[in-house]
Short mmCIF file of C-alpha atoms in Angstrom, two decimals:
data_model
loop_
_atom_site.label_atom_id
_atom_site.label_comp_id
_atom_site.label_asym_id
_atom_site.label_seq_id
_atom_site.Cartn_x
_atom_site.Cartn_y
_atom_site.Cartn_z
CA MET A 133 104.90 91.65 170.34
CA PRO A 134 103.60 94.27 167.94
CA LEU A 135 106.30 96.32 166.26
CA SER A 136 106.79 99.93 167.20
CA VAL A 137 105.90 102.20 164.29
CA ARG A 138 106.93 105.80 163.77
CA SER A 139 105.64 108.41 161.34
CA VAL A 140 108.33 110.32 159.48
CA PRO A 141 107.37 113.77 158.11
CA THR A 142 108.27 114.25 154.44
CA SER A 143 107.45 116.31 151.37
CA PRO A 144 106.69 115.26 147.77
CA PHE A 145 109.37 115.03 145.10
CA GLU A 146 108.68 116.03 141.51
CA GLY A 147 108.81 113.39 138.81
CA GLN A 148 108.08 110.15 140.69
CA LYS A 149 105.78 108.95 137.91
CA PRO A 150 106.40 105.25 137.11
CA GLY A 151 107.14 104.52 133.46
CA THR A 152 106.50 101.32 131.51
CA SER A 153 108.63 99.39 134.02
CA GLY A 154 108.55 101.31 137.27
CA LEU A 155 110.53 104.32 138.48
CA ARG A 156 114.06 104.62 137.11
CA LYS A 157 116.49 107.35 138.08
CA ARG A 158 120.16 107.83 138.84
CA VAL A 159 121.31 106.33 142.15
CA LYS A 160 122.12 109.82 143.43
CA VAL A 161 118.45 110.75 142.96
CA PHE A 162 117.21 107.74 144.94
CA LYS A 163 119.74 108.54 147.68
CA GLN A 164 118.19 111.91 148.39
CA GLU A 165 116.75 112.03 151.90
CA ASN A 166 113.28 110.42 151.90
CA TYR A 167 113.18 110.04 148.09
CA THR A 168 113.18 106.22 148.11
CA GLU A 169 111.06 106.05 151.26
CA ASN A 170 108.40 108.28 149.68
CA PHE A 171 108.06 106.04 146.65
CA ILE A 172 107.94 102.83 148.71
CA GLN A 173 105.23 104.34 150.93
CA ALA A 174 103.31 105.39 147.81
CA ILE A 175 103.32 101.78 146.59
CA PHE A 176 101.76 100.54 149.83
CA THR A 177 99.30 103.44 149.88
CA ALA A 178 98.17 102.61 146.34
CA MET A 179 98.09 98.81 146.66
CA PRO A 180 94.86 97.46 145.16
CA ALA A 181 92.18 96.33 147.62
CA PRO A 182 92.33 94.86 150.18
CA GLY A 183 95.63 96.74 150.49
CA PRO A 184 98.75 95.92 152.52
CA GLN A 185 97.09 94.78 155.74
CA ASN A 186 98.11 91.14 156.43
CA ALA A 187 99.46 90.86 152.89
CA THR A 188 102.33 88.77 151.52
CA MET A 189 104.95 90.66 149.49
CA VAL A 190 107.75 89.25 147.32
CA VAL A 191 110.93 91.34 147.24
CA GLY A 192 114.13 91.02 145.23
CA GLY A 193 116.22 92.54 142.51
CA ASP A 194 119.00 92.27 140.00
CA GLY A 195 121.92 92.77 142.40
CA ARG A 196 122.76 96.30 141.32
CA TYR A 197 124.29 98.90 143.64
CA TYR A 198 121.97 100.16 146.40
CA MET A 199 119.63 97.16 146.13
CA LYS A 200 120.34 95.63 149.55
CA ASP A 201 119.84 98.97 151.31
CA VAL A 202 116.46 99.39 149.65
CA VAL A 203 115.36 95.84 150.56
CA GLN A 204 115.81 96.80 154.21
CA LYS A 205 113.78 99.98 153.69
CA ILE A 206 110.96 98.01 152.04
CA VAL A 207 110.73 95.61 154.99
CA ARG A 208 110.63 98.43 157.56
CA ILE A 209 108.07 100.52 155.64
CA GLY A 210 106.04 97.51 154.53
CA ALA A 211 105.84 96.12 158.06
CA ALA A 212 104.62 99.49 159.32
CA ASN A 213 101.89 99.46 156.66
CA GLY A 214 100.62 96.03 157.69
CA ILE A 215 102.53 93.55 155.49
CA LYS A 216 102.50 90.23 157.37
CA ARG A 217 104.98 88.17 155.34
CA PHE A 218 107.91 89.00 153.07
CA ILE A 219 109.41 86.46 150.66
CA ILE A 220 112.89 87.68 149.70
CA GLY A 221 115.52 86.13 147.45
CA GLN A 222 118.79 85.17 149.14
CA ASP A 223 121.15 88.18 149.17
CA GLY A 224 118.21 90.14 147.77
CA ILE A 225 118.65 88.44 144.39
CA LEU A 226 115.61 87.60 142.26
CA SER A 227 115.39 87.83 138.51
CA THR A 228 112.25 89.58 137.34
CA PRO A 229 110.86 86.32 135.85
CA ALA A 230 111.67 84.45 139.09
CA ALA A 231 109.89 87.12 141.13
CA SER A 232 106.81 86.75 138.95
CA ALA A 233 106.94 82.97 139.35
CA ILE A 234 107.23 83.21 143.14
CA ILE A 235 104.35 85.69 143.39
CA ARG A 236 102.14 83.28 141.45
CA LYS A 237 103.28 80.11 143.22
CA ASN A 238 102.68 81.60 146.69
CA ASN A 239 99.50 83.50 145.84
CA ALA A 240 101.27 86.60 147.11
CA ASP A 241 99.57 89.97 147.07
CA GLY A 242 102.30 91.51 144.96
CA GLY A 243 105.99 92.14 144.68
CA ILE A 244 108.55 94.91 144.60
CA ILE A 245 111.37 94.34 142.13
CA LEU A 246 114.51 96.44 142.43
CA THR A 247 115.93 96.88 138.98
CA ALA A 248 116.63 99.34 136.23
CA SER A 249 116.59 96.37 133.86
CA HIS A 250 119.12 96.77 131.05
CA ASN A 251 120.41 100.17 132.25
CA PRO A 252 123.95 100.43 133.69
CA GLY A 253 124.49 100.03 137.44
CA GLY A 254 126.85 101.43 140.06
CA PRO A 255 127.01 104.58 142.21
CA GLN A 256 127.02 106.91 139.19
CA ASN A 257 124.40 105.05 137.18
CA ASP A 258 120.83 103.80 137.49
CA PHE A 259 118.48 102.27 140.03
CA GLY A 260 114.82 101.35 139.78
CA ILE A 261 111.79 100.25 141.77
CA LYS A 262 108.92 98.40 140.15
CA TYR A 263 105.66 97.13 141.64
CA ASN A 264 104.01 93.94 140.39
CA THR A 265 100.46 92.98 141.29
CA ARG A 266 99.13 89.67 142.54
CA ASN A 267 98.98 88.11 139.05
CA GLY A 268 102.78 88.42 138.97
CA GLY A 269 102.79 91.07 136.26
CA PRO A 270 103.69 94.76 136.13
CA ALA A 271 101.14 97.06 137.68
CA PRO A 272 98.54 98.33 135.19
CA GLU A 273 98.21 102.03 134.51
CA SER A 274 95.35 102.43 136.99
CA VAL A 275 97.71 101.34 139.77
CA THR A 276 100.79 103.23 138.57
CA ASP A 277 98.62 106.35 138.28
CA ALA A 278 97.49 105.82 141.89
CA ILE A 279 101.12 105.42 142.99
CA TYR A 280 102.04 108.65 141.23
CA GLU A 281 99.14 110.49 142.83
CA ALA A 282 100.27 109.24 146.25
CA THR A 283 103.79 110.58 145.62
CA ARG A 284 102.33 114.01 144.84
CA THR A 285 100.34 114.29 148.07
CA ILE A 286 102.53 112.44 150.59
CA SER A 287 103.23 114.21 153.89
CA GLU A 288 104.62 111.31 155.94
CA TYR A 289 105.71 107.71 155.64
CA GLN A 290 105.40 104.90 158.17
CA GLU A 291 108.42 102.93 159.36
CA ALA A 292 108.62 99.97 161.75
CA GLU A 293 111.45 99.78 164.25
CA LEU A 294 112.95 96.31 163.75
CA ASP A 295 115.28 94.56 166.13
CA GLY A 296 118.27 94.67 163.78
CA GLN A 297 118.62 94.23 160.03
CA VAL A 298 117.14 91.39 157.98
CA ASP A 299 119.84 88.76 157.37
CA LEU A 300 119.61 88.50 153.59
CA GLY A 301 122.39 85.93 153.25
CA THR A 302 120.84 83.00 155.13
CA VAL A 303 117.99 80.93 153.71
CA GLY A 304 115.29 80.42 156.32
CA VAL A 305 112.57 82.14 158.34
CA GLN A 306 113.17 85.24 160.46
CA GLN A 307 110.58 86.76 162.78
CA PHE A 308 110.22 90.44 163.61
CA GLY A 309 107.29 90.78 165.97
CA GLN A 310 104.24 89.65 164.01
CA VAL A 311 106.08 89.99 160.67
CA THR A 312 107.61 86.93 159.00
CA VAL A 313 110.53 87.22 156.61
CA ASP A 314 111.27 84.17 154.43
CA ILE A 315 114.67 84.21 152.75
CA VAL A 316 114.41 81.75 149.86
CA ASP A 317 116.84 80.23 147.39
CA SER A 318 116.77 82.65 144.48
CA ALA A 319 116.69 80.04 141.72
CA SER A 320 114.96 76.87 142.96
CA ASP A 321 111.30 77.68 142.23
CA TYR A 322 112.14 79.18 138.85
CA VAL A 323 114.33 76.24 137.78
CA ASP A 324 111.56 73.81 138.79
CA LEU A 325 109.08 75.77 136.66
CA ILE A 326 111.36 75.77 133.59
CA LYS A 327 111.86 72.00 133.94
CA GLU A 328 108.09 71.55 133.82
CA ILE A 329 107.78 73.65 130.66
CA PHE A 330 110.50 72.26 128.38
CA ASP A 331 111.64 68.81 127.25
CA PHE A 332 114.86 68.55 129.26
CA GLU A 333 115.19 64.86 128.41
CA LEU A 334 115.14 65.62 124.68
CA ILE A 335 117.69 68.42 125.08
CA ARG A 336 120.03 66.20 127.12
CA LYS A 337 119.71 63.42 124.53
CA PHE A 338 120.49 65.86 121.71
CA ARG A 339 123.52 67.20 123.58
CA GLN A 340 124.85 63.68 124.17
CA GLU A 341 124.27 62.59 120.57
CA THR A 342 125.66 65.82 119.13
CA PRO A 343 128.79 66.55 121.16
CA GLU A 344 129.95 69.10 118.59
CA PHE A 345 126.98 71.33 119.45
CA SER A 346 128.24 74.33 121.40
CA LEU A 347 126.42 76.75 123.69
CA LEU A 348 127.70 80.05 125.06
CA PHE A 349 125.57 81.93 127.59
CA ASP A 350 126.56 85.44 128.71
CA ALA A 351 124.69 86.86 131.70
CA LEU A 352 126.48 90.22 131.31
CA ASN A 353 127.23 90.07 135.06
CA GLY A 354 123.52 90.45 135.71
CA VAL A 355 121.12 88.46 137.81
CA THR A 356 120.77 85.37 135.57
CA GLY A 357 124.26 83.94 136.08
CA PRO A 358 123.17 81.60 138.89
CA TYR A 359 120.04 80.62 136.97
CA GLY A 360 122.10 79.84 133.86
CA ARG A 361 124.51 77.68 135.83
CA ARG A 362 121.68 75.70 137.43
CA ILE A 363 119.88 75.11 134.13
CA PHE A 364 122.58 74.82 131.47
CA VAL A 365 125.30 73.13 133.52
CA ASP A 366 123.65 71.33 136.44
CA GLU A 367 120.44 70.23 134.70
CA LEU A 368 121.32 69.96 131.00
CA GLY A 369 124.93 68.90 131.35
CA PHE A 370 126.69 71.55 129.30
CA PRO A 371 130.27 72.22 130.41
CA GLU A 372 131.05 75.08 132.79
CA SER A 373 132.88 76.72 129.88
CA CYS A 374 129.49 77.48 128.29
CA LEU A 375 129.06 80.27 130.86
CA ASP A 376 130.54 83.75 130.63
CA GLN A 377 130.13 86.78 132.90
CA CYS A 378 127.80 84.81 135.15
CA THR A 379 128.63 86.43 138.50
CA PRO A 380 126.11 89.13 139.46
CA LEU A 381 127.99 92.39 140.15
CA GLU A 382 126.67 95.66 141.58
CA ASP A 383 127.99 97.56 138.55
CA PHE A 384 127.66 94.69 136.03
CA GLY A 385 131.44 94.74 135.69
CA GLY A 386 131.32 98.28 134.36
CA GLY A 387 129.33 97.13 131.34
CA HIS A 388 125.89 97.89 129.97
CA PRO A 389 123.73 94.82 130.72
CA ASP A 390 121.66 95.08 127.56
CA PRO A 391 121.65 91.96 125.33
CA ASN A 392 122.05 93.46 121.88
CA LEU A 393 124.73 93.48 119.21
CA THR A 394 126.30 96.67 120.59
CA TYR A 395 126.45 96.08 124.33
CA ALA A 396 126.90 92.28 124.22
CA ASP A 397 129.86 92.73 121.85
CA LYS A 398 132.05 90.32 123.82
CA LEU A 399 129.53 87.53 123.25
CA VAL A 400 129.13 88.45 119.57
CA GLU A 401 132.90 88.35 119.06
CA ARG A 402 133.33 85.01 120.84
CA VAL A 403 130.41 83.39 119.03
CA SER A 404 131.90 84.42 115.69
CA ARG A 405 135.51 83.50 116.53
CA GLU A 406 134.73 80.18 118.22
CA LYS A 407 132.02 79.17 115.70
CA VAL A 408 129.48 78.79 118.51
CA MET A 409 126.26 77.11 117.40
CA LEU A 410 123.97 78.82 119.92
CA GLY A 411 125.00 82.03 121.62
CA ALA A 412 122.68 83.74 124.06
CA ALA A 413 122.63 86.63 126.51
CA SER A 414 120.22 88.09 129.02
CA ASP A 415 120.01 91.51 130.62
CA GLY A 416 120.51 92.91 134.11
CA ASP A 417 117.26 91.60 135.61
CA GLY A 418 116.83 88.57 133.35
CA ASP A 419 113.71 89.44 131.40
CA ARG A 420 115.39 90.13 128.03
CA ASN A 421 117.37 87.87 125.76
CA MET A 422 119.42 87.72 122.59
CA VAL A 423 119.86 84.61 120.43
CA LEU A 424 122.43 84.17 117.68
CA SER A 425 124.88 81.74 116.13
CA HIS A 426 128.20 82.22 114.39
CA ASP A 427 126.37 82.67 111.09
CA TRP A 428 122.99 84.17 112.06
CA PHE A 429 121.52 86.82 114.34
CA VAL A 430 117.92 86.10 115.30
CA THR A 431 115.93 89.31 115.63
CA PRO A 432 113.58 89.31 118.63
CA SER A 433 110.66 89.70 116.22
CA ASP A 434 111.68 86.54 114.38
CA SER A 435 112.51 84.69 117.60
CA VAL A 436 109.01 84.90 119.06
CA ALA A 437 107.50 83.95 115.69
CA VAL A 438 109.70 80.85 115.43
CA ILE A 439 108.84 79.81 118.99
CA ALA A 440 105.15 80.20 118.14
CA HIS A 441 105.61 78.13 114.97
CA TYR A 442 107.26 75.27 116.90
CA ALA A 443 105.11 75.51 120.03
CA GLU A 444 103.82 71.97 119.61
CA CYS A 445 107.28 70.55 120.43
CA ILE A 446 107.29 72.23 123.86
CA PRO A 447 105.59 70.06 126.54
CA TYR A 448 103.92 73.02 128.29
CA PHE A 449 102.00 73.95 125.13
CA LYS A 450 101.19 70.31 124.42
CA ARG A 451 99.40 70.31 127.78
CA THR A 452 97.78 73.75 127.70
CA GLY A 453 97.36 74.41 123.99
CA VAL A 454 98.13 77.77 122.36
CA HIS A 455 95.29 80.22 122.97
CA GLY A 456 96.57 83.23 121.07
CA LEU A 457 99.64 85.19 120.02
CA ALA A 458 100.61 88.83 120.50
CA ARG A 459 103.30 91.39 119.86
CA SER A 460 104.01 94.97 120.77
CA MET A 461 103.07 97.44 118.04
CA PRO A 462 106.65 98.17 116.86
CA THR A 463 107.52 94.46 116.66
CA SER A 464 107.54 93.04 113.13
CA CYS A 465 104.46 91.27 111.79
CA ALA A 466 106.19 87.88 111.46
CA ILE A 467 104.14 86.43 114.33
CA ASP A 468 100.94 87.63 112.61
CA ARG A 469 101.75 85.31 109.71
CA VAL A 470 102.19 82.37 112.10
CA ALA A 471 98.86 83.19 113.75
CA ALA A 472 97.10 83.30 110.38
CA ALA A 473 98.56 79.94 109.34
CA LYS A 474 97.55 78.30 112.61
CA GLY A 475 94.13 79.94 112.90
CA LEU A 476 94.99 81.79 116.12
CA GLU A 477 94.01 85.20 117.44
CA VAL A 478 96.82 87.76 117.28
CA PHE A 479 96.94 91.00 119.23
CA GLU A 480 98.90 94.22 118.67
CA VAL A 481 99.48 96.05 121.95
CA PRO A 482 101.48 99.07 123.14
CA THR A 483 105.07 98.61 124.30
CA GLY A 484 105.13 97.40 127.92
CA TRP A 485 104.65 93.84 129.14
CA LYS A 486 101.73 94.83 131.36
CA PHE A 487 99.55 95.06 128.24
CA PHE A 488 99.89 91.30 127.68
CA GLY A 489 98.76 90.44 131.22
CA ASN A 490 95.02 91.06 130.80
CA LEU A 491 94.98 88.89 127.66
CA MET A 492 96.80 86.08 129.48
CA ASP A 493 94.56 86.28 132.54
CA ALA A 494 91.53 86.06 130.22
CA GLY A 495 92.90 82.89 128.60
CA ARG A 496 93.34 84.51 125.18
CA LEU A 497 97.13 84.70 124.96
CA SER A 498 99.88 82.10 125.26
CA ILE A 499 103.02 83.39 123.46
CA CYS A 500 104.09 86.98 122.95
CA GLY A 501 107.07 89.20 122.36
CA GLU A 502 108.55 92.64 121.91
CA GLU A 503 111.20 93.70 119.45
CA SER A 504 113.13 95.09 122.45
CA PHE A 505 114.53 91.60 123.15
CA GLY A 506 111.57 90.49 125.26
CA THR A 507 109.94 87.10 124.74
CA GLY A 508 107.63 85.06 126.94
CA SER A 509 104.45 83.13 127.55
CA ASP A 510 101.63 82.74 130.03
CA HIS A 511 103.73 80.62 132.44
CA ILE A 512 104.38 83.90 134.28
CA ARG A 513 103.37 87.52 133.70
CA GLU A 514 106.76 88.92 132.72
CA LYS A 515 108.99 88.49 129.71
CA ASP A 516 111.57 85.82 130.39
CA GLY A 517 115.07 85.70 128.92
CA ILE A 518 116.08 82.24 130.14
CA TRP A 519 112.72 80.84 128.98
CA ALA A 520 113.39 82.05 125.42
CA ILE A 521 116.91 80.59 125.36
CA VAL A 522 115.73 77.18 126.61
CA ALA A 523 112.89 77.35 124.06
CA TRP A 524 115.51 77.63 121.33
CA LEU A 525 117.42 74.64 122.74
CA ASN A 526 114.16 72.67 122.76
CA ILE A 527 113.41 73.67 119.15
CA ILE A 528 116.93 72.85 117.91
CA ALA A 529 116.79 69.44 119.60
CA HIS A 530 113.33 68.78 118.14
CA VAL A 531 114.23 69.75 114.58
CA ASN A 532 117.39 67.64 114.69
CA GLN A 533 115.26 64.54 115.23
CA THR A 534 114.09 64.73 111.62
CA LYS A 535 116.79 66.99 110.13
CA PRO A 536 120.12 66.00 111.65
CA GLY A 537 122.57 68.87 111.53
CA ALA A 538 119.89 71.55 111.66
CA THR A 539 121.26 74.88 112.91
CA VAL A 540 119.93 78.26 113.92
CA ARG A 541 120.53 79.49 110.38
CA SER A 542 118.82 76.54 108.69
CA ILE A 543 115.84 76.78 111.05
CA MET A 544 115.46 80.46 110.17
CA LEU A 545 115.74 79.87 106.43
CA ASP A 546 113.13 77.09 106.64
CA PHE A 547 110.85 79.48 108.52
CA PHE A 548 111.29 82.15 105.83
CA ALA A 549 110.59 79.58 103.12
CA THR A 550 107.25 78.96 104.79
CA TYR A 551 106.23 82.49 105.75
CA GLY A 552 108.48 84.92 103.88
CA ARG A 553 110.70 87.33 105.76
CA ASN A 554 109.83 90.51 107.64
CA TYR A 555 113.11 92.40 107.44
CA PHE A 556 113.40 94.51 110.58
CA THR A 557 115.78 96.93 112.25
CA ARG A 558 115.69 99.43 115.10
CA TYR A 559 117.74 102.60 115.44
CA ASP A 560 118.14 103.99 118.98
CA TYR A 561 119.25 107.53 119.72
CA GLU A 562 119.89 107.58 123.47
CA GLU A 563 119.89 110.54 125.91
CA VAL A 564 118.58 112.97 123.31
CA ASP A 565 117.38 116.40 124.44
CA SER A 566 113.79 115.80 125.52
CA ALA A 567 112.44 119.06 124.07
CA GLY A 568 113.95 118.39 120.64
CA ALA A 569 112.67 114.82 120.64
CA SER A 570 109.15 116.00 121.48
CA GLN A 571 109.26 118.59 118.72
CA MET A 572 110.27 115.89 116.25
CA MET A 573 107.28 113.76 117.28
CA GLU A 574 104.94 116.72 116.87
CA HIS A 575 106.37 117.32 113.40
CA LEU A 576 105.74 113.66 112.46
CA ARG A 577 102.10 113.95 113.53
CA THR A 578 101.59 116.67 110.91
CA LEU A 579 102.68 114.47 107.97
CA LYS A 580 100.14 113.36 105.37
CA PRO A 581 99.90 110.26 103.13
CA GLY A 582 101.38 110.48 99.65
CA VAL A 583 104.31 109.56 97.42
CA CYS A 584 107.67 109.98 99.17
CA SER A 585 110.02 108.19 96.72
CA ASN A 586 110.01 106.23 93.48
CA GLU A 587 109.52 103.02 95.46
CA TYR A 588 107.38 104.02 98.41
CA THR A 589 103.97 105.62 98.84
CA ILE A 590 102.56 106.36 102.29
CA VAL A 591 98.98 105.14 102.67
CA ASN A 592 98.43 105.78 106.38
CA ILE A 593 99.93 107.79 109.26
CA ASP A 594 98.57 107.60 112.79
CA ASP A 595 99.52 107.77 116.46
CA PHE A 596 98.89 104.28 117.80
CA GLU A 597 95.96 103.97 120.20
CA TYR A 598 95.00 100.73 121.95
CA THR A 599 91.69 99.68 123.45
CA ASP A 600 92.18 96.71 125.76
CA PRO A 601 89.72 94.01 124.63
CA ILE A 602 89.32 92.77 128.21
CA ASP A 603 88.81 95.85 130.39
CA LYS A 604 88.18 98.38 127.57
CA SER A 605 90.81 100.78 128.92
CA VAL A 606 92.31 103.10 126.28
CA THR A 607 96.02 103.87 125.89
CA LYS A 608 96.91 106.73 123.54
CA ASN A 609 99.97 108.28 121.89
CA GLN A 610 101.98 105.07 121.69
CA GLY A 611 104.05 105.89 118.63
CA VAL A 612 103.69 107.41 115.18
CA ARG A 613 103.11 104.72 112.54
CA ILE A 614 103.83 105.35 108.88
CA VAL A 615 102.48 102.55 106.68
CA PHE A 616 103.38 102.20 103.00
CA GLU A 617 101.50 100.76 100.05
CA ASP A 618 103.59 97.54 100.11
CA THR A 619 102.87 97.08 103.90
CA SER A 620 106.32 98.35 104.91
CA ARG A 621 106.29 100.33 108.16
CA ILE A 622 108.32 103.05 109.85
CA ILE A 623 107.50 103.73 113.50
CA PHE A 624 108.80 106.48 115.78
CA ARG A 625 108.59 106.27 119.58
CA LEU A 626 110.04 107.99 122.60
CA SER A 627 111.08 105.31 125.08
CA GLY A 628 110.31 105.49 128.78
CA THR A 629 113.07 103.14 129.97
CA GLY A 630 115.94 105.60 130.29
CA SER A 631 116.81 107.48 133.47
CA GLN A 632 117.53 110.86 131.86
CA GLY A 633 116.89 112.64 128.58
CA ALA A 634 114.85 110.88 125.92
CA THR A 635 115.55 107.84 123.79
CA VAL A 636 114.27 108.11 120.22
CA ARG A 637 113.55 104.73 118.69
CA ILE A 638 112.94 104.25 114.97
CA TYR A 639 111.59 100.88 113.82
CA ILE A 640 111.72 99.88 110.17
CA GLU A 641 110.12 96.83 108.56
CA ARG A 642 109.71 95.45 105.04
CA TYR A 643 108.19 92.13 103.95
CA ASP A 644 109.74 90.00 101.19
CA ASP A 645 108.74 86.47 100.17
CA GLN A 646 111.31 86.16 97.37
CA SER A 647 114.72 87.37 98.58
CA VAL A 648 114.91 86.12 102.18
CA ASP A 649 118.68 85.86 102.72
CA MET A 650 119.76 89.49 102.37
CA ASP A 651 121.56 91.50 105.01
CA ALA A 652 118.80 93.36 106.88
CA GLN A 653 120.61 96.71 106.73
CA ASP A 654 120.98 96.41 102.96
CA ALA A 655 117.35 95.39 102.53
CA LEU A 656 116.12 98.30 104.63
CA LYS A 657 118.49 101.10 103.62
CA PRO A 658 115.97 102.93 101.37
CA LEU A 659 113.47 103.00 104.24
CA VAL A 660 116.14 104.12 106.71
CA ASP A 661 116.91 107.05 104.45
CA ILE A 662 113.20 107.90 104.18
CA ALA A 663 112.84 107.75 107.97
CA ARG A 664 115.66 110.22 108.53
CA LYS A 665 114.32 112.57 105.86
CA LEU A 666 110.68 112.49 106.99
CA SER A 667 111.53 112.98 110.67
CA MET A 668 114.12 115.72 110.18
CA LEU A 669 115.91 113.94 112.99
CA GLU A 670 119.22 115.76 112.67
CA LYS A 671 117.50 119.15 112.78
CA PHE A 672 115.48 118.36 115.91
CA THR A 673 118.01 116.27 117.86
CA GLY A 674 121.42 117.20 116.49
CA ARG A 675 122.18 113.50 116.02
CA THR A 676 123.63 112.12 112.81
CA GLU A 677 124.24 108.54 113.95
CA PRO A 678 122.31 106.17 116.23
CA THR A 679 123.70 104.96 119.56
CA VAL A 680 122.59 101.38 118.86
CA ILE A 681 121.39 99.52 115.76
CA THR A 682 119.63 96.17 116.15
#
């Protein structure tokens, strides 16, 4: 029988404009009457042609507070708008990479991912809703603009009257009138994909022949705990003790599920104290990663460059070849040097994974990364934290075939011996007054080239603008770039991933092909001082110290 559908009168809410990764606000904002329903309806209203009628939609999220309630809302509103089939992770759980993989495997028409990524969870913290299109990647700006326009003009939303709630805990098929709901194992399809990409046999052999090699994976009580257990323990044979904080919790255990040296401090301390040879973490929804050892921290910029350098040892790239490399604009230029050495195209795009999707779909991009702890390839259309960690295991196992005893540190030093080192750091100033942050950016846009110290002369200042080589769309105002005579760079951006206030990010990079084993903060201190002076950051924001340094 057809489902009964009712129209619910509503009014627009201000500020429902999706950012680089969907709409993120405090839970209390989403819990306002009709707030969440309005945004869900706007997604279905703005779905690219042929729209929601008879469509298949993937739904899941990172397990944070309020997620299960919103899954039920999506099914009711989606069914009323014509969605024919929902594919939902068991208990509502799907990592962002797994959701992308399931969209692609099932030729689904899109997906709704419930996550605020690396932002804290719980009743007093953040929630998010993100729409991915049928290629499995984040919606492009043309679609997010259409969603925003729909939120500004909405007067009603449609809701189907279901016979009870969807049972999210039981794998299997449920029928609600003409609407099918498939509850699927959250990890199976993703684990199968990862096994096809990497040399699991080589990694197992290395683990067996090198029993002293130690792994510690910290999921920060985010979504990737079950994925880590299936891959690292069940498939690769590492002991259960290699896992930490691998139970998804609605509030991430009260922590901040952001895999960096500040918020993953428990992992950093254990890796150092226990002399762990490969430590790794992922974020709330599983698309970010951090890699380190007891004697080396791998910056995300270096990580993607190393993976690109060693791509030929990964079975997936042996089969498909490497078609091109890319990085976000603030990410260091290390991957550019790999591209030049290997004769590959390299692209510089704005921050936001959606900008890589067109290049991948056109067959011009295989491996890419962002300095914000995002790394991935064209196996899906999202960055992928677990993928990057397994890539490092594959590389370590491969290098040890010819250089027994090779470690994260030795692999990095060998890489620097080949390419030189792009020293890199990022300073984050979180929840800064938005007006002050905007005034600082306007001030930076007025600066001119010229000598600014005994060591450094500015040769170019611009506000990064990107023309997509595939669809020719133009994205403006993506960050102020200050380039020096020796190719060093300072970049200033306002981030769109926070739920309130502004986050000021300062990126600093300097290339050196002689001294490659310095502490990055020591190597970059003169440029850090210049960045603070040029920006007049303290004057505009009142901040003297960053919230996070990476």
